[in-house]
């Protein structure tokens, strides 16, 4: 099975929002954004820009006919600034012009008079001042205070993880075309078509049914288009609504880097308590999340951090507290892992520090604390299998961890500056949106009279291959070649009230909705076939584009059967809804069963550090990943490879910096923000997929497991392998558990 878009991509024939031919009369929009991180607006000066050639109209908050409110979870975000600006890049005015160049040029001629207010960029500072988006939240179990007092080893520390730019290839893009009356047709590069639709309706003051949002595919998203595609689509819609003309709004790379939020940087305080043998008995952790200027998805992301506070380990006494700290940075947002990677980093940091202070090996502490079947998480759910342990054990064998460790030791004895390091990184990630209500999806399947099949779902194709999986499901149920199926664009008029394609659950949920719809159509087909062949329906099956009776070929082909069903005036279409079964969560108690299942695996990472120059390379990563009964092994492999490299980038070279005083993003171009490239890619990446324990086939997609986010966290292992190589050079190295560990930091380490 392949990724059906691959050929189109290679030929440059796949269509993205920016490629759609502009309808006649299309206006181009450019957005004037705040140059100031925090200030009160005295005036917005648009007259110079308005007189420039080609400029048709300039819109500000005053022009909004409905509510100037685009907040998702918390209603705290204006589409266009009113009295105050809260971050550099906050949208203030929209310039509409005949050409893109004219709009862009005019947007640069807008100015703003402001009284500047104090701006902060640091989460701990915000927390000290009480600038929180919502009150702090705590997940706990057992009794950390009492148990911690009785632990043989008690280690405290702090840690930091940086943000991360999504760097999707396609920047935020939207095109809005007017329909009849107030109706609008919006093409948007969004992971969440229904959120765009709902927000347009609110801002314009028109009913949701007047707004049709259509998404063919995205050029990557990684969470960056879960919430933050919305403002740009709403701006295009507002402009169309007010001018009656089509409006196109595409951000340049620079605008996209400056104006949109990123992965949340976190600061951490921790205390870990262990017994003599290294068993972790108590864990107290505080997460200071740098939320940015408005809430966006920050509260949900913090919640996922709380859910992953113990990583892959069983800890009987836990107090994990999170703070959503309001700062004057662009609102930080969803990014692959959604708060999980942050929680797992500090857990590993604490174990590492405990190892140094107790003299017990890191891998020993990790291994004896791994989750076992029946262990409970602090949020009350029980761990249902032994996969965390089995992936660790299989990996120890296949990666020959102990021999590798010996040869690394020998290498380090023989080299003065070049040192090697190794780490193990177990991952256990909960699958399902933590907001239970979001765990629903729908599908609309049409079988046409020639036997070809069209499928619409709520899933958005963003390069991850969800459409290929959905086609596989339909093709298998009807037993027809996959080429006879097509997945249509994601369109709010065909599938309504959709959840974002996020939380690794797109294929699970939309594939299951497709499965239900196809099975219903199949039942109708077989009923007609039974009549036609004068056989009992229970002996009939669909196989290889034919009808079989007791496994023998009949005269009835798939296409003939479809035609007969149509002529019998029986529906060849079906709409189906899927809701993940068995999940619930009680926020008043912070207990429940929020996840359908967990995805687990372990990575071993080997690196070489040049301690004289500070440079390093990742030599080898070996992963044992529990993928369930894989539906599409090649797509799974692509997701693991991509996620691994993205995770390695997060903890190594991807460094976001803001100017100390102005809070301007300095990593605002590809010259100042570096992501891993082909020459940084590990020399060897081996991924072994293990089936693992049986998964209910109604929960995963036909027994397969979600793949999008969990492998990102294998990348964390690189940070700990690098530190081992640095400690081999300088055993007295003082560690601050701060990520990313850029080559500059390795060079300056003392
Ligand atoms: N989005 C969301 C997510 O709204 N809720 C989640 O739990 C989630 N998890 C991962 C990625 N996106
Ligand atoms: Mo996501 S971080 O699954 O949009």
XYZ file of C-alpha atoms and ligand atoms in Angstrom:
766
model
C 0.000 0.000 0.000
C 1.270 3.422 -0.809
C 0.413 7.004 -0.076
C -1.821 7.883 -3.006
C -0.828 11.546 -3.025
C 2.858 10.740 -3.424
C 2.798 10.623 -7.231
C 0.932 13.918 -7.453
C 3.351 15.554 -5.042
C 6.379 14.362 -6.947
C 4.948 15.694 -10.203
C 3.870 18.949 -8.600
C 0.266 18.198 -9.563
C -1.341 18.134 -6.148
C -3.515 21.154 -5.442
C -3.136 23.322 -2.352
C -5.211 26.369 -1.415
C -2.776 28.780 -3.066
C -2.972 26.788 -6.343
C -6.719 27.204 -6.818
C -7.286 29.475 -9.833
C -8.482 32.841 -8.615
C -12.045 33.672 -9.668
C -12.475 36.903 -11.642
C -12.455 39.957 -9.399
C -10.446 38.359 -6.613
C -9.035 40.782 -4.063
C -5.798 40.085 -2.277
C -5.475 40.639 1.436
C -2.453 41.568 3.516
C -2.600 41.988 7.259
C -1.129 44.842 9.260
C -0.005 43.408 12.601
C 1.202 44.942 15.820
C 4.876 45.945 15.894
C 4.622 46.257 19.670
C 4.412 43.441 22.242
C 2.094 45.252 24.628
C 0.464 48.647 24.330
C -2.682 50.699 24.284
C -3.741 51.802 20.833
C -4.159 55.583 20.445
C -4.753 55.559 16.698
C -4.431 53.364 13.634
C -3.263 55.466 10.699
C -4.500 54.010 7.435
C -4.942 57.087 5.224
C -1.569 56.876 3.454
C -2.137 53.200 2.681
C -5.727 53.788 1.559
C -4.627 56.229 -1.165
C -2.094 53.862 -2.712
C -2.794 52.387 -6.165
C -4.935 49.282 -6.209
C -6.061 49.557 -2.601
C -9.805 48.923 -2.411
C -10.524 48.961 1.304
C -8.886 48.699 4.716
C -10.749 46.903 7.500
C -10.296 47.282 11.257
C -12.178 45.951 14.288
C -14.869 48.612 13.768
C -15.942 46.930 10.529
C -16.832 43.602 12.172
C -20.611 43.098 11.951
C -20.868 40.272 14.501
C -18.657 39.471 17.488
C -14.967 40.350 17.395
C -14.211 37.087 19.200
C -12.397 34.004 17.911
C -11.420 32.219 21.163
C -11.968 28.470 21.111
C -11.919 27.171 24.693
C -11.726 30.554 26.452
C -13.336 33.610 24.812
C -10.297 35.862 25.063
C -9.101 36.472 21.506
C -10.052 39.300 19.164
C -9.914 38.772 15.417
C -8.604 42.334 15.079
C -7.165 44.363 17.952
C -9.486 46.898 19.572
C -7.953 48.966 22.392
C -4.837 47.016 23.293
C -2.263 44.890 21.506
C -0.749 41.947 23.397
C 1.958 40.524 21.131
C 4.066 41.377 18.109
C 2.218 39.996 15.116
C -1.293 40.521 16.510
C -3.619 41.357 13.581
C -4.831 44.969 13.570
C -6.014 45.837 10.044
C -6.686 44.039 6.748
C -5.690 45.719 3.483
C -7.608 44.646 0.377
C -6.104 45.407 -3.012
C -6.249 44.308 -6.641
C -2.895 42.527 -6.465
C -0.957 40.789 -3.760
C 1.967 43.185 -4.139
C -0.269 46.236 -3.799
C -1.890 44.841 -0.667
C 1.430 43.908 0.871
C 3.067 47.261 0.049
C 0.098 49.198 1.459
C 0.097 47.141 4.665
C 3.645 48.368 5.282
C 2.419 51.983 5.102
C 0.003 51.616 8.013
C 1.218 52.940 11.349
C -0.093 52.895 14.880
C 0.250 55.355 17.758
C 0.583 53.542 21.061
C 1.383 53.953 24.681
C 3.683 51.078 25.418
C 2.979 48.831 28.382
C 5.379 46.453 30.107
C 5.799 43.240 28.147
C 6.903 39.901 29.558
C 8.039 36.782 27.762
C 8.833 34.467 30.652
C 6.357 31.988 32.147
C 7.699 32.090 35.706
C 7.533 35.887 35.776
C 3.914 35.730 34.635
C 3.097 33.127 37.299
C 4.677 35.239 40.035
C 2.498 38.164 38.995
C -0.576 35.961 38.922
C -1.016 36.394 35.158
C -2.651 33.024 34.539
C -5.194 32.209 31.848
C -7.139 29.896 34.165
C -6.524 28.872 37.801
C -3.774 26.253 38.334
C -4.806 22.641 37.932
C -3.548 19.612 39.845
C -3.680 15.875 39.144
C -2.747 13.739 42.117
C -2.801 10.286 43.629
C -1.544 8.799 46.886
C 0.109 11.058 49.427
C 3.272 12.718 48.122
C 3.955 14.776 51.266
C 4.137 11.846 53.673
C 5.806 9.388 51.304
C 8.433 11.878 50.132
C 9.563 12.347 53.758
C 10.258 8.627 54.063
C 12.135 8.149 50.776
C 15.796 7.119 50.925
C 16.622 9.443 48.046
C 14.919 12.769 47.460
C 16.137 14.817 44.515
C 14.903 18.232 43.517
C 15.605 20.242 40.424
C 14.407 22.475 37.647
C 14.202 21.994 33.879
C 13.268 23.904 30.750
C 12.063 22.979 27.290
C 11.950 25.383 24.384
C 9.205 26.111 21.927
C 9.164 24.824 18.379
C 8.091 26.273 15.051
C 5.773 23.979 13.088
C 7.378 24.879 9.774
C 4.682 23.234 7.697
C 5.685 23.629 4.022
C 2.396 25.357 3.181
C 1.898 28.611 5.070
C -1.523 29.628 6.433
C -3.770 30.066 3.393
C -7.364 30.885 2.634
C -9.623 31.798 -0.273
C -13.195 32.964 0.217
C -15.714 33.136 -2.635
C -19.154 34.750 -2.247
C -22.257 32.678 -2.909
C -25.931 33.666 -3.079
C -27.070 36.139 -0.463
C -24.871 35.905 2.616
C -23.497 32.479 1.639
C -19.739 32.006 1.577
C -17.483 29.255 0.267
C -14.158 29.160 2.064
C -11.128 27.100 1.179
C -8.820 27.077 4.167
C -5.631 25.289 5.124
C -7.211 24.175 8.380
C -7.165 20.977 10.433
C -10.535 22.034 11.790
C -13.048 23.014 9.078
C -15.968 23.195 11.499
C -14.109 25.539 13.837
C -13.464 27.892 10.901
C -17.126 27.611 9.890
C -18.412 28.302 13.408
C -16.062 31.234 13.941
C -16.924 32.860 10.597
C -20.577 32.575 11.549
C -19.947 34.254 14.897
C -17.765 37.081 13.568
C -20.061 37.888 10.635
C -23.317 37.298 12.486
C -24.689 34.865 9.898
C -25.982 31.314 10.518
C -23.526 28.432 10.275
C -25.384 26.905 7.317
C -24.469 29.926 5.157
C -20.787 29.086 5.541
C -19.246 26.208 3.626
C -15.648 25.322 4.439
C -13.773 23.070 2.070
C -10.342 21.500 2.536
C -8.695 19.413 -0.155
C -5.346 18.917 1.545
C -2.763 20.727 3.611
C 0.961 20.948 3.053
C 1.688 19.812 6.595
C 0.163 21.081 9.820
C 1.602 19.331 12.918
C -1.004 21.054 15.116
C -0.192 24.515 13.764
C -3.450 24.536 11.835
C -5.690 23.081 14.535
C -6.646 26.514 15.860
C -4.403 28.974 14.100
C -5.676 28.576 10.566
C -8.916 30.112 11.788
C -8.094 33.848 12.067
C -6.808 34.066 8.470
C -9.836 32.240 7.064
C -12.161 34.474 9.076
C -10.366 37.581 7.789
C -10.842 36.459 4.188
C -14.512 35.731 4.942
C -14.993 39.123 6.596
C -13.481 40.829 3.567
C -15.700 38.915 1.135
C -18.737 39.605 3.290
C -18.039 43.353 3.229
C -16.940 43.749 -0.405
C -18.894 41.026 -2.189
C -15.691 39.950 -3.942
C -13.571 36.794 -3.639
C -10.649 37.337 -1.277
C -7.379 35.458 -1.077
C -5.121 35.617 1.969
C -1.838 33.714 1.999
C 0.830 34.413 4.603
C 4.432 34.765 3.539
C 6.898 32.542 5.403
C 8.141 35.514 7.416
C 4.615 36.563 8.383
C 3.750 32.996 9.291
C 6.827 32.681 11.510
C 6.179 35.955 13.333
C 2.384 36.015 13.591
C 1.507 32.463 14.569
C 2.110 30.600 17.820
C 4.355 27.605 18.352
C 4.904 24.686 20.694
C 4.703 25.918 24.296
C 8.004 26.489 26.078
C 7.760 25.092 29.629
C 9.725 25.608 32.850
C 9.590 22.919 35.512
C 10.241 22.411 39.225
C 10.420 18.838 40.432
C 11.026 16.624 43.427
C 11.424 12.890 42.978
C 11.581 10.367 45.793
C 13.090 6.880 45.412
C 13.752 3.943 47.677
C 17.125 2.269 48.099
C 16.708 0.141 44.950
C 15.647 3.017 42.717
C 11.902 2.445 42.831
C 10.180 5.786 42.374
C 7.762 6.268 45.236
C 6.809 9.909 44.892
C 6.799 12.572 42.189
C 5.971 16.235 42.586
C 6.125 18.387 39.469
C 5.076 21.921 38.530
C 4.601 22.880 34.898
C 4.969 26.558 34.022
C 3.546 26.707 30.546
C 4.332 29.777 28.442
C 0.876 30.143 26.930
C 1.423 33.362 25.020
C -0.950 36.310 24.888
C -4.287 34.472 24.621
C -5.471 31.025 25.608
C -5.881 29.330 22.202
C -5.596 25.582 23.077
C -3.238 26.146 26.014
C -5.562 24.781 28.696
C -6.100 21.534 26.764
C -2.363 21.231 26.144
C -1.637 21.711 29.838
C -4.225 19.030 30.562
C -2.399 16.576 28.303
C 0.846 17.383 30.161
C -0.921 16.491 33.409
C -2.128 13.219 31.874
C 1.451 12.348 30.928
C 3.082 13.476 34.166
C 4.501 10.017 34.906
C 5.682 9.225 31.374
C 6.057 5.478 30.885
C 6.385 4.766 34.594
C 4.231 3.669 37.476
C 4.476 6.063 40.407
C 2.108 5.496 43.340
C 2.239 9.018 44.805
C 1.999 11.963 42.442
C 1.186 15.658 42.652
C 1.393 17.374 39.259
C 0.353 21.007 38.989
C 0.151 23.112 35.874
C 0.055 26.848 35.289
C -1.047 28.438 32.000
C 1.086 31.583 32.132
C 0.008 34.577 30.107
C 2.905 36.318 28.339
C 3.311 38.805 25.489
C 4.290 36.243 22.854
C 2.185 35.024 19.928
C -0.350 32.566 21.367
C 1.303 29.164 21.605
C -0.713 26.287 20.256
C -1.098 22.603 19.415
C 2.045 20.870 18.192
C 2.504 17.110 17.701
C 2.376 15.603 21.177
C 0.270 18.447 22.580
C 1.975 18.884 25.981
C 2.964 15.204 26.229
C 6.587 15.734 25.151
C 7.049 18.442 27.771
C 5.792 16.170 30.568
C 7.969 13.290 29.387
C 11.098 15.455 29.176
C 10.951 16.562 32.804
C 10.169 13.012 33.972
C 13.307 11.764 32.190
C 15.304 14.737 33.521
C 14.329 13.830 37.087
C 15.333 10.191 36.592
C 18.629 11.307 35.078
C 19.359 13.614 37.969
C 18.380 10.897 40.442
C 20.816 8.558 38.724
C 23.668 11.031 39.132
C 22.866 11.669 42.777
C 22.254 8.039 43.770
C 24.851 6.372 41.587
C 22.214 3.981 40.221
C 22.275 3.567 36.433
C 19.662 5.614 34.530
C 18.547 2.515 32.648
C 18.145 0.638 35.884
C 15.836 3.281 37.355
C 13.919 3.514 34.089
C 13.506 -0.224 33.699
C 12.364 -1.157 37.190
C 9.726 1.574 37.147
C 8.166 0.827 33.732
C 4.397 0.452 33.674
C 2.965 -3.035 34.120
C -0.473 -4.347 33.300
C -2.951 -3.210 35.953
C -0.879 -0.246 37.184
C -2.942 2.872 37.633
C -2.206 6.307 36.280
C -2.703 9.312 38.585
C -5.917 10.046 36.644
C -7.418 6.704 37.634
C -7.163 4.756 34.387
C -5.469 1.344 34.513
C -2.655 0.452 32.159
C -4.043 -2.469 30.201
C -1.002 -4.344 28.889
C 2.694 -5.018 29.334
C 3.833 -3.388 26.111
C 6.036 -0.778 27.762
C 8.135 -3.547 29.252
C 8.089 -5.786 26.198
C 9.217 -3.004 23.864
C 12.093 -2.260 26.269
C 13.108 -5.903 26.474
C 12.880 -6.577 22.736
C 14.920 -3.449 22.094
C 17.648 -4.489 24.552
C 18.008 -7.648 22.474
C 17.797 -6.318 18.932
C 19.887 -3.204 19.502
C 22.410 -5.230 21.512
C 22.357 -2.517 24.107
C 24.866 -4.024 26.519
C 27.513 -4.770 23.846
C 26.975 -1.313 22.396
C 27.485 0.164 25.828
C 30.788 -1.713 26.157
C 32.048 -0.548 22.782
C 31.044 3.034 23.612
C 33.031 2.770 26.811
C 36.045 1.550 24.889
C 35.656 4.306 22.286
C 35.488 6.924 25.019
C 38.621 5.591 26.696
C 40.506 5.892 23.422
C 39.339 9.354 22.370
C 40.010 12.598 24.160
C 37.466 15.017 22.674
C 35.212 12.774 20.633
C 32.865 10.971 22.971
C 29.893 8.740 22.386
C 26.706 8.535 24.421
C 23.689 6.261 24.537
C 20.182 6.557 25.989
C 16.942 4.625 26.207
C 13.658 6.479 25.778
C 10.376 4.702 26.547
C 7.165 6.313 25.324
C 3.604 5.771 26.490
C 1.064 8.128 24.933
C -2.693 8.244 25.498
C -4.895 8.072 22.414
C -8.139 10.115 22.304
C -8.876 13.804 22.613
C -8.733 14.563 26.323
C -11.971 16.522 25.834
C -14.221 13.477 25.553
C -16.856 15.169 23.378
C -14.345 15.671 20.548
C -13.997 11.918 20.080
C -16.543 11.617 17.290
C -16.339 11.568 13.522
C -18.560 10.979 10.537
C -18.416 9.646 7.026
C -20.615 9.838 3.952
C -20.128 7.069 1.407
C -21.618 6.987 -2.094
C -21.416 4.014 -4.429
C -21.980 5.270 -7.978
C -23.675 3.272 -10.720
C -20.367 2.334 -12.361
C -19.247 0.752 -9.090
C -16.828 3.502 -8.175
C -16.948 4.809 -4.616
C -16.757 8.362 -3.254
C -16.050 8.952 0.418
C -16.344 12.116 2.478
C -15.216 12.173 6.093
C -14.313 14.724 8.727
C -10.620 13.869 8.390
C -8.250 16.378 6.839
C -5.403 15.064 4.705
C -2.264 16.950 5.697
C 0.376 14.636 4.298
C -0.055 11.987 6.989
C -1.903 9.684 4.612
C -5.246 9.451 6.398
C -7.042 9.334 3.044
C -5.028 6.325 1.938
C -6.071 4.462 5.070
C -9.718 5.397 4.572
C -9.598 4.165 0.982
C -8.087 0.886 2.169
C -10.961 0.382 4.583
C -13.625 0.936 1.914
C -11.794 -1.147 -0.686
C -11.417 -4.044 1.737
C -15.074 -4.062 2.799
C -16.369 -3.927 -0.779
C -13.495 -6.108 -1.979
C -12.750 -3.855 -4.920
C -9.428 -2.384 -6.070
C -8.445 0.639 -4.021
C -8.274 2.621 -7.290
C -12.057 2.387 -7.495
C -12.340 4.485 -4.334
C -11.785 8.200 -3.922
C -11.684 10.365 -0.839
C -13.296 13.730 -1.494
C -12.292 17.037 0.045
C -13.303 17.604 3.648
C -16.379 19.791 3.348
C -18.638 21.062 6.112
C -21.724 20.627 3.915
C -21.024 16.911 3.506
C -19.755 16.138 7.004
C -20.921 18.470 9.747
C -19.786 19.387 13.256
C -16.387 17.843 12.717
C -13.667 17.586 15.339
C -10.238 18.753 14.269
C -8.057 16.142 12.617
C -5.742 15.933 15.592
C -4.753 13.911 18.637
C -3.442 11.115 16.364
C -7.036 9.953 16.074
C -7.963 10.960 12.503
C -7.610 7.520 10.942
C -9.010 5.651 13.963
C -12.194 7.679 14.116
C -12.860 8.568 10.494
C -11.779 5.131 9.330
C -14.257 3.575 11.738
C -17.042 5.898 10.563
C -16.218 4.901 6.976
C -16.241 1.235 7.994
C -19.708 1.544 9.521
C -21.094 3.292 6.417
C -19.549 0.786 4.004
C -20.771 -2.185 6.021
C -24.331 -0.853 5.925
C -24.198 -0.440 2.160
C -22.678 -3.895 1.845
C -25.606 -5.396 3.776
C -28.058 -3.793 1.340
C -26.046 -5.056 -1.610
C -25.959 -8.616 -0.304
C -29.688 -8.576 0.373
C -30.354 -7.688 -3.242
C -27.780 -10.247 -4.406
C -29.540 -12.941 -2.373
C -32.829 -12.189 -4.120
C -31.197 -11.955 -7.515
C -29.316 -15.254 -7.131
C -32.093 -16.878 -5.170
C -29.675 -17.812 -2.375
C -29.525 -17.299 1.332
C -27.779 -14.037 2.125
C -25.619 -15.659 4.790
C -23.795 -17.716 2.142
C -22.875 -14.657 0.082
C -19.696 -12.624 0.229
C -18.043 -9.906 -1.828
C -14.684 -10.925 -3.193
C -12.380 -9.465 -5.806
C -15.149 -7.401 -7.484
C -17.543 -10.362 -7.604
C -20.225 -11.981 -5.508
C -19.324 -15.382 -4.103
C -21.745 -18.007 -2.845
C -20.185 -20.469 -0.398
C -16.856 -19.213 -1.720
C -17.740 -20.079 -5.328
C -17.880 -17.461 -8.029
C -21.398 -16.449 -9.139
C -22.358 -14.608 -12.360
C -22.859 -11.426 -10.424
C -20.038 -8.907 -10.595
C -19.640 -5.906 -8.270
C -20.682 -3.465 -11.004
C -23.706 -5.526 -12.054
C -24.828 -5.821 -8.468
C -24.526 -2.071 -7.943
C -26.635 -1.419 -11.049
C -29.319 -3.863 -9.903
C -29.455 -2.219 -6.478
C -29.875 1.173 -8.139
C -32.636 -0.103 -10.469
C -34.375 -1.579 -7.399
C -34.500 1.964 -5.968
C -32.392 1.079 -2.939
C -29.933 3.627 -1.587
C -26.295 3.252 -2.546
C -25.301 5.936 -0.063
C -24.814 5.910 3.674
C -23.876 8.410 6.327
C -22.364 7.049 9.520
C -21.229 8.447 12.829
C -18.540 6.999 15.095
C -17.988 7.836 18.744
C -15.019 6.262 20.506
C -16.592 3.832 23.006
C -15.812 3.464 26.689
C -14.159 6.808 27.437
C -15.143 9.304 30.107
C -13.532 11.808 32.431
C -14.772 13.621 35.511
C -13.055 17.012 35.753
C -14.339 17.641 39.269
C -12.369 14.614 40.507
C -9.716 14.591 37.742
C -10.352 10.847 37.386
C -11.717 8.660 34.646
C -10.813 6.707 31.556
C -9.930 9.469 29.086
C -8.040 7.346 26.558
C -9.218 4.544 24.292
C -5.748 3.005 24.637
C -2.076 3.882 24.952
C 0.605 3.692 22.270
C 3.969 2.503 23.485
C 7.477 1.775 22.358
C 11.110 2.388 23.218
C 14.012 3.990 21.378
C 17.730 3.619 21.882
C 19.826 6.536 20.637
C 23.583 6.623 20.075
C 25.425 9.895 19.439
C 28.935 11.238 18.990
C 29.885 14.635 20.402
C 32.964 16.615 19.451
C 33.552 18.227 22.847
C 36.177 20.574 21.428
C 33.908 22.098 18.779
C 30.522 21.478 20.361
C 29.243 19.737 17.247
C 27.521 16.401 17.351
C 25.820 13.777 15.271
C 23.204 11.145 15.904
C 24.740 7.849 14.825
C 21.982 5.350 15.309
C 18.412 5.199 16.511
C 16.702 1.850 16.973
C 13.053 1.749 17.869
C 10.659 -0.973 18.889
C 7.182 0.411 18.339
C 3.881 -1.284 19.116
C 1.752 -0.503 16.089
C -0.980 -3.087 16.622
C -2.252 -4.928 13.572
C -0.802 -2.466 11.071
C -3.122 -1.353 8.300
C -0.442 0.380 6.247
C 3.121 -0.390 7.388
C 4.736 2.027 4.935
C 2.691 4.991 6.128
C 3.430 4.004 9.724
C 7.127 3.943 8.989
C 6.946 7.376 7.389
C 5.187 8.767 10.440
C 7.718 7.276 12.863
C 10.696 8.538 10.847
C 9.271 12.033 10.460
C 8.180 12.297 14.080
C 11.532 11.035 15.339
C 13.448 13.644 13.366
C 11.042 16.390 14.429
C 11.523 15.303 18.049
C 15.300 15.302 17.660
C 15.086 18.812 16.189
C 13.076 20.014 19.176
C 15.752 18.962 21.697
C 18.835 19.858 19.630
C 19.004 22.690 17.101
C 15.551 24.255 16.902
C 15.897 27.316 19.076
C 13.382 30.121 19.324
C 14.740 33.376 20.649
C 12.945 36.595 21.392
C 14.627 39.974 21.719
C 15.114 40.639 25.431
C 13.465 44.041 25.508
C 11.117 44.291 22.518
C 10.009 40.604 22.638
C 10.427 40.465 18.881
C 10.976 36.922 17.561
C 14.562 36.768 16.370
C 14.296 33.303 14.850
C 11.994 34.776 12.216
C 13.421 33.300 9.024
C 14.960 30.081 7.822
C 18.353 31.728 8.215
C 17.901 32.056 11.974
C 15.706 29.032 12.690
C 17.375 25.755 11.856
C 15.599 22.438 11.529
C 17.300 19.079 11.005
C 18.259 18.567 7.372
C 19.384 15.512 5.466
C 22.979 15.784 6.679
C 21.840 15.860 10.309
C 19.564 12.849 9.866
C 20.824 9.896 11.938
C 23.145 7.683 9.971
C 20.970 4.702 10.762
C 17.339 4.514 11.799
C 15.839 1.085 12.394
C 12.193 0.772 13.291
C 10.834 -2.554 14.375
C 7.094 -2.728 14.532
C 5.792 -5.145 17.096
C 2.143 -6.066 17.023
C 1.810 -5.941 20.770
C -1.255 -7.007 22.612
C -4.628 -7.359 20.962
C -6.539 -4.125 20.466
C -10.314 -4.042 20.222
C -10.882 -3.672 16.476
C -13.669 -1.152 17.088
C -11.264 1.133 18.931
C -8.159 1.209 16.804
C -8.831 1.064 13.078
C -9.228 -2.671 12.390
C -6.821 -3.420 15.228
C -4.169 -0.928 14.106
C -2.915 1.779 16.436
C -2.719 5.540 16.059
C 0.705 6.691 14.890
C 0.849 10.464 14.356
C 2.191 11.818 17.618
C 3.691 9.087 19.860
C 6.959 8.619 17.930
C 7.792 12.333 18.302
C 8.838 11.578 21.867
C 11.499 9.050 20.840
C 13.464 12.163 19.848
C 13.818 13.139 23.516
C 16.334 10.297 23.862
C 18.817 12.310 21.809
C 19.065 14.987 24.525
C 19.989 12.369 27.119
C 22.436 10.564 24.828
C 24.206 13.878 24.102
C 24.494 14.601 27.795
C 26.085 11.191 28.371
C 28.680 11.938 25.696
C 29.373 15.312 27.327
C 29.713 13.723 30.758
C 32.170 11.208 29.348
C 34.375 14.205 28.514
C 33.647 16.194 31.643
C 32.343 14.081 34.542
C 31.860 17.234 36.624
C 29.558 18.791 34.048
C 26.833 20.852 35.688
C 23.520 20.039 34.046
C 20.647 22.471 33.905
C 18.224 20.109 32.099
C 17.561 22.761 29.531
C 16.415 21.883 26.014
C 17.297 22.476 23.214
C 20.915 21.442 23.589
C 22.301 23.411 20.654
C 25.906 22.952 19.525
C 26.576 26.421 21.001
C 25.438 25.182 24.410
C 27.562 22.045 24.105
C 30.548 24.224 23.278
C 29.973 26.537 26.251
C 29.155 23.742 28.732
C 31.241 23.725 31.877
N -6.164 18.500 20.279
C -7.160 18.630 21.172
C -5.196 17.594 20.430
O -7.998 19.506 21.004
N -7.215 17.786 22.229
C -6.292 16.825 22.445
O -6.377 16.091 23.418
C -5.226 16.730 21.530
N -4.254 15.841 21.706
C -3.266 15.780 20.844
C -3.242 16.649 19.767
N -4.196 17.535 19.560
Mo -2.517 18.022 16.854
S -0.986 18.598 18.052
O -2.867 16.464 16.866
O -3.269 19.164 16.022
